Coordinates of C-alpha atoms in Angstrom, one line a residue:
X1 CA 28.2 -143.6 -16.4
X2 CA 25.9 -142.2 -19.1
X3 CA 25.9 -138.4 -19.1
X4 CA 23.7 -136.0 -21.0
X5 CA 25.1 -132.4 -21.3
X6 CA 23.4 -129.5 -23.1
X7 CA 25.2 -126.5 -24.6
X8 CA 28.6 -128.2 -25.4
X9 CA 29.7 -126.4 -28.5
X10 CA 31.7 -123.9 -26.4
X11 CA 32.3 -122.6 -22.9
X12 CA 31.4 -124.5 -19.7
X13 CA 29.5 -127.3 -21.5
X14 CA 32.4 -128.1 -23.8
X15 CA 34.9 -128.1 -20.9
X16 CA 32.7 -130.5 -18.9
X17 CA 32.2 -132.8 -21.9
X18 CA 36.0 -132.9 -22.5
X19 CA 36.6 -133.5 -18.8
X20 CA 34.3 -136.5 -18.6
X21 CA 35.4 -138.0 -21.9
X22 CA 39.0 -137.8 -20.7
X23 CA 37.9 -140.1 -17.9
X24 CA 36.3 -142.4 -20.5
X25 CA 32.7 -141.6 -19.5
X26 CA 30.1 -141.8 -22.3
X27 CA 28.6 -138.4 -23.0
X28 CA 25.6 -137.6 -25.1
X29 CA 26.1 -133.9 -26.0
X30 CA 23.7 -131.4 -27.5
X31 CA 25.4 -128.8 -29.7
X32 CA 24.8 -126.2 -32.3
X33 CA 28.2 -126.7 -34.0
X34 CA 29.8 -130.0 -34.9
X35 CA 32.7 -131.1 -32.7
X36 CA 34.5 -134.4 -32.7
X37 CA 35.4 -136.6 -29.8
X38 CA 35.5 -140.4 -29.6
X39 CA 33.5 -140.5 -26.4
X40 CA 30.8 -138.1 -27.6
X41 CA 27.5 -139.0 -29.1
X42 CA 26.4 -135.9 -30.9
X43 CA 22.9 -134.5 -31.0
X44 CA 22.3 -131.3 -33.0
X45 CA 19.1 -129.4 -32.1
X46 CA 17.8 -125.8 -32.0
X47 CA 17.3 -125.5 -28.2
X48 CA 15.1 -122.5 -28.7
X49 CA 12.6 -124.8 -30.4
X50 CA 10.8 -127.4 -28.4
X51 CA 9.8 -129.3 -31.5
X52 CA 13.5 -129.5 -32.5
X53 CA 14.4 -130.9 -29.1
X54 CA 11.7 -133.6 -29.3
X55 CA 12.6 -134.6 -32.8
X56 CA 16.1 -135.7 -31.8
X57 CA 15.4 -136.7 -28.2
X58 CA 17.4 -139.8 -27.3
X59 CA 14.9 -142.3 -26.0
X60 CA 17.2 -145.4 -26.3
X61 CA 19.5 -144.6 -23.4
X62 CA 19.1 -144.2 -19.6
X63 CA 21.2 -141.5 -18.0
X64 CA 23.0 -141.4 -14.6
X65 CA 23.8 -137.7 -14.8
X66 CA 22.2 -134.8 -16.7
X67 CA 23.9 -131.4 -16.8
X68 CA 21.7 -128.5 -18.0
X69 CA 24.1 -125.9 -19.3
X70 CA 22.7 -124.4 -22.5
X71 CA 22.0 -120.7 -22.3
X72 CA 22.3 -117.5 -24.3
X73 CA 22.8 -114.0 -23.1
X74 CA 22.4 -110.5 -24.6
X75 CA 24.2 -107.9 -22.5
X76 CA 22.5 -104.5 -23.1
X77 CA 19.8 -102.2 -21.8
X78 CA 16.2 -103.4 -22.2
X79 CA 15.5 -101.1 -25.2
X80 CA 18.5 -102.5 -27.1
X81 CA 17.5 -106.2 -26.9
X82 CA 15.0 -107.2 -29.5
X83 CA 11.8 -109.0 -28.8
X84 CA 13.1 -112.0 -30.7
X85 CA 16.3 -112.0 -28.6
X86 CA 14.3 -111.9 -25.4
X87 CA 12.2 -114.8 -26.7
X88 CA 15.3 -116.8 -27.5
X89 CA 16.7 -116.3 -24.0
X90 CA 13.5 -117.5 -22.4
X91 CA 13.3 -120.5 -24.8
X92 CA 17.0 -121.6 -24.4
X93 CA 17.6 -120.7 -20.8
X94 CA 14.3 -122.0 -19.3
X95 CA 11.9 -123.8 -21.7
X96 CA 14.6 -126.1 -23.2
X97 CA 15.4 -127.4 -19.7
X98 CA 11.8 -127.8 -18.7
X99 CA 11.1 -129.7 -22.0
X100 CA 14.2 -131.9 -21.7
X101 CA 13.6 -133.0 -18.1
X102 CA 9.9 -133.6 -18.9
X103 CA 10.9 -135.9 -21.8
X104 CA 13.5 -137.7 -19.7
X105 CA 11.0 -138.3 -16.9
X106 CA 8.1 -139.2 -19.1
X107 CA 10.1 -141.8 -21.2
X108 CA 11.9 -143.3 -18.2
X109 CA 15.4 -142.1 -19.4
X110 CA 16.7 -141.4 -15.9
X111 CA 18.1 -144.0 -13.5
X112 CA 16.3 -144.3 -10.2
X113 CA 19.0 -142.3 -8.4
X114 CA 20.1 -140.0 -11.2
X115 CA 21.7 -136.7 -10.7
X116 CA 20.6 -133.5 -12.3
X117 CA 23.0 -130.5 -12.2
X118 CA 21.8 -127.2 -13.6
X119 CA 24.2 -124.4 -14.4
X120 CA 22.6 -121.2 -13.2
X121 CA 24.2 -117.9 -12.4
X122 CA 24.7 -115.3 -9.7
X123 CA 22.2 -113.4 -11.8
X124 CA 19.6 -115.8 -10.3
X125 CA 20.4 -114.5 -6.8
X126 CA 21.4 -110.9 -7.1
X127 CA 20.1 -107.9 -9.1
X128 CA 22.2 -106.3 -11.8
X129 CA 21.6 -103.6 -14.4
X130 CA 21.9 -104.0 -18.2
X131 CA 20.7 -107.6 -18.5
X132 CA 17.1 -107.6 -17.1
X133 CA 15.6 -110.3 -19.4
X134 CA 18.6 -112.7 -19.0
X135 CA 18.4 -112.3 -15.3
X136 CA 14.7 -113.1 -15.3
X137 CA 15.4 -116.4 -17.0
X138 CA 17.9 -117.3 -14.3
X139 CA 15.5 -116.5 -11.5
X140 CA 12.9 -118.7 -13.2
X141 CA 15.4 -121.5 -13.6
X142 CA 16.2 -121.3 -9.9
X143 CA 12.6 -121.7 -8.9
X144 CA 12.0 -124.5 -11.5
X145 CA 15.0 -126.5 -10.3
X146 CA 14.1 -126.0 -6.7
X147 CA 10.5 -127.2 -7.3
X148 CA 11.7 -130.3 -9.3
X149 CA 14.0 -131.1 -6.4
X150 CA 10.9 -131.4 -4.1
X151 CA 9.0 -133.5 -6.7
X152 CA 11.8 -135.9 -7.5
X153 CA 12.8 -136.9 -4.0
X154 CA 14.7 -140.1 -5.1
X155 CA 16.9 -138.1 -7.5
X156 CA 19.7 -135.7 -6.5
X157 CA 19.1 -132.2 -7.9
X158 CA 21.7 -129.4 -7.8
X159 CA 22.0 -125.8 -9.0
X160 CA 25.3 -124.1 -9.5
X161 CA 25.6 -120.3 -9.3
X162 CA 28.9 -119.3 -10.9
X163 CA 29.9 -115.7 -11.7
X164 CA 30.8 -115.0 -15.3
X165 CA 33.2 -117.6 -16.7
X166 CA 35.9 -116.5 -19.1
X167 CA 35.6 -119.1 -21.8
X168 CA 35.4 -119.1 -25.6
X169 CA 31.6 -118.9 -25.4
X170 CA 31.7 -115.1 -25.6
X171 CA 33.5 -115.2 -29.0
X172 CA 30.5 -117.0 -30.5
X173 CA 27.9 -114.5 -29.3
X174 CA 26.7 -111.1 -30.2
X175 CA 28.1 -110.0 -26.8
X176 CA 31.6 -110.6 -28.1
X177 CA 33.5 -109.8 -24.9
X178 CA 33.1 -110.1 -21.1
X179 CA 31.8 -107.1 -19.1
X180 CA 35.1 -106.1 -17.4
X181 CA 33.6 -104.9 -14.1
X182 CA 31.8 -108.2 -13.1
X183 CA 33.4 -110.9 -10.9
X184 CA 34.6 -114.0 -12.6
X185 CA 34.6 -117.8 -11.9
X186 CA 37.3 -120.0 -13.3
X187 CA 36.2 -122.8 -15.6
X188 CA 38.2 -125.4 -13.6
X189 CA 36.4 -124.3 -10.4
X190 CA 33.1 -125.4 -12.0
X191 CA 34.6 -128.7 -13.1
X192 CA 35.8 -129.3 -9.6
X193 CA 32.5 -128.4 -8.2
X194 CA 30.7 -130.9 -10.5
X195 CA 33.2 -133.6 -9.5
X196 CA 32.7 -132.9 -5.8
X197 CA 28.9 -133.2 -6.3
X198 CA 29.3 -136.6 -8.0
X199 CA 31.5 -137.8 -5.2
X200 CA 29.0 -136.5 -2.5
X201 CA 31.5 -134.1 -1.1
X202 CA 28.9 -131.3 -1.4
X203 CA 25.5 -131.8 0.3
X204 CA 23.7 -128.5 -0.3
X205 CA 21.6 -128.2 -3.4
X206 CA 22.5 -124.6 -4.3
X207 CA 26.2 -124.0 -4.7
X208 CA 28.1 -120.7 -5.2
X209 CA 31.1 -121.4 -7.3

C-alpha cells in the first residue's frame, strides 16, 4: 500500500507514519523538519504556500491512501492573533488540502478505489471561544471533505473529529501547552480508528474519536 500523509514532523501525523512503517507500508510523508525512517520517502514543503506544494508534488506514484493531517493552531482571542497567523491557519488547514487533492486527482495519482482520510476536529462541529479563526478553518474543511465525497463516488472519503490530542505537536508551536479545560483524545484511539476504516469496520464518513 502506498500512503501519503501530510504533517508528519510531530503529533498525529508522525504517530500514523510510524504506525504504518512498523507494518512495512510505504509512506510518502510531508514534513517541515527532517526525520529518518527506512520506510519513509520525505518531501519537505511549506504547506502554507501552494507554489511550494506544487514544486515538490510527487507525480511518479499512485496512492492507495491519503491522510490529510497538516494543521496549525493559534489559541488566543481574536485580537491577539495576527493577520499573518490567521492567513497561515487558512492556508495550511484548508488551502493545502484543496491544492493537494486537486493535484492528485488532476495527475491521476490516486487508485480507482483510493481512500482519503482527513483529520478534522471537534472544532468543526461545536462552537468554542478563544480560537475563532482556527475553528473557521475546521468548519470549512468539513464542508470541503463532505462535498468531495459526493463528487468522488468511487473513492472512500472520511473525516475524523478528534478532541485535542496530547502529543509533542504542542511543544513545536507558539501555543506551547494544551488548554487544560478541553476534552482530550488519545493518540492510539486515532490510530485504531484509521485502522478500522481501512479494514471497513467503520461505515459512516464522519467519525468522532
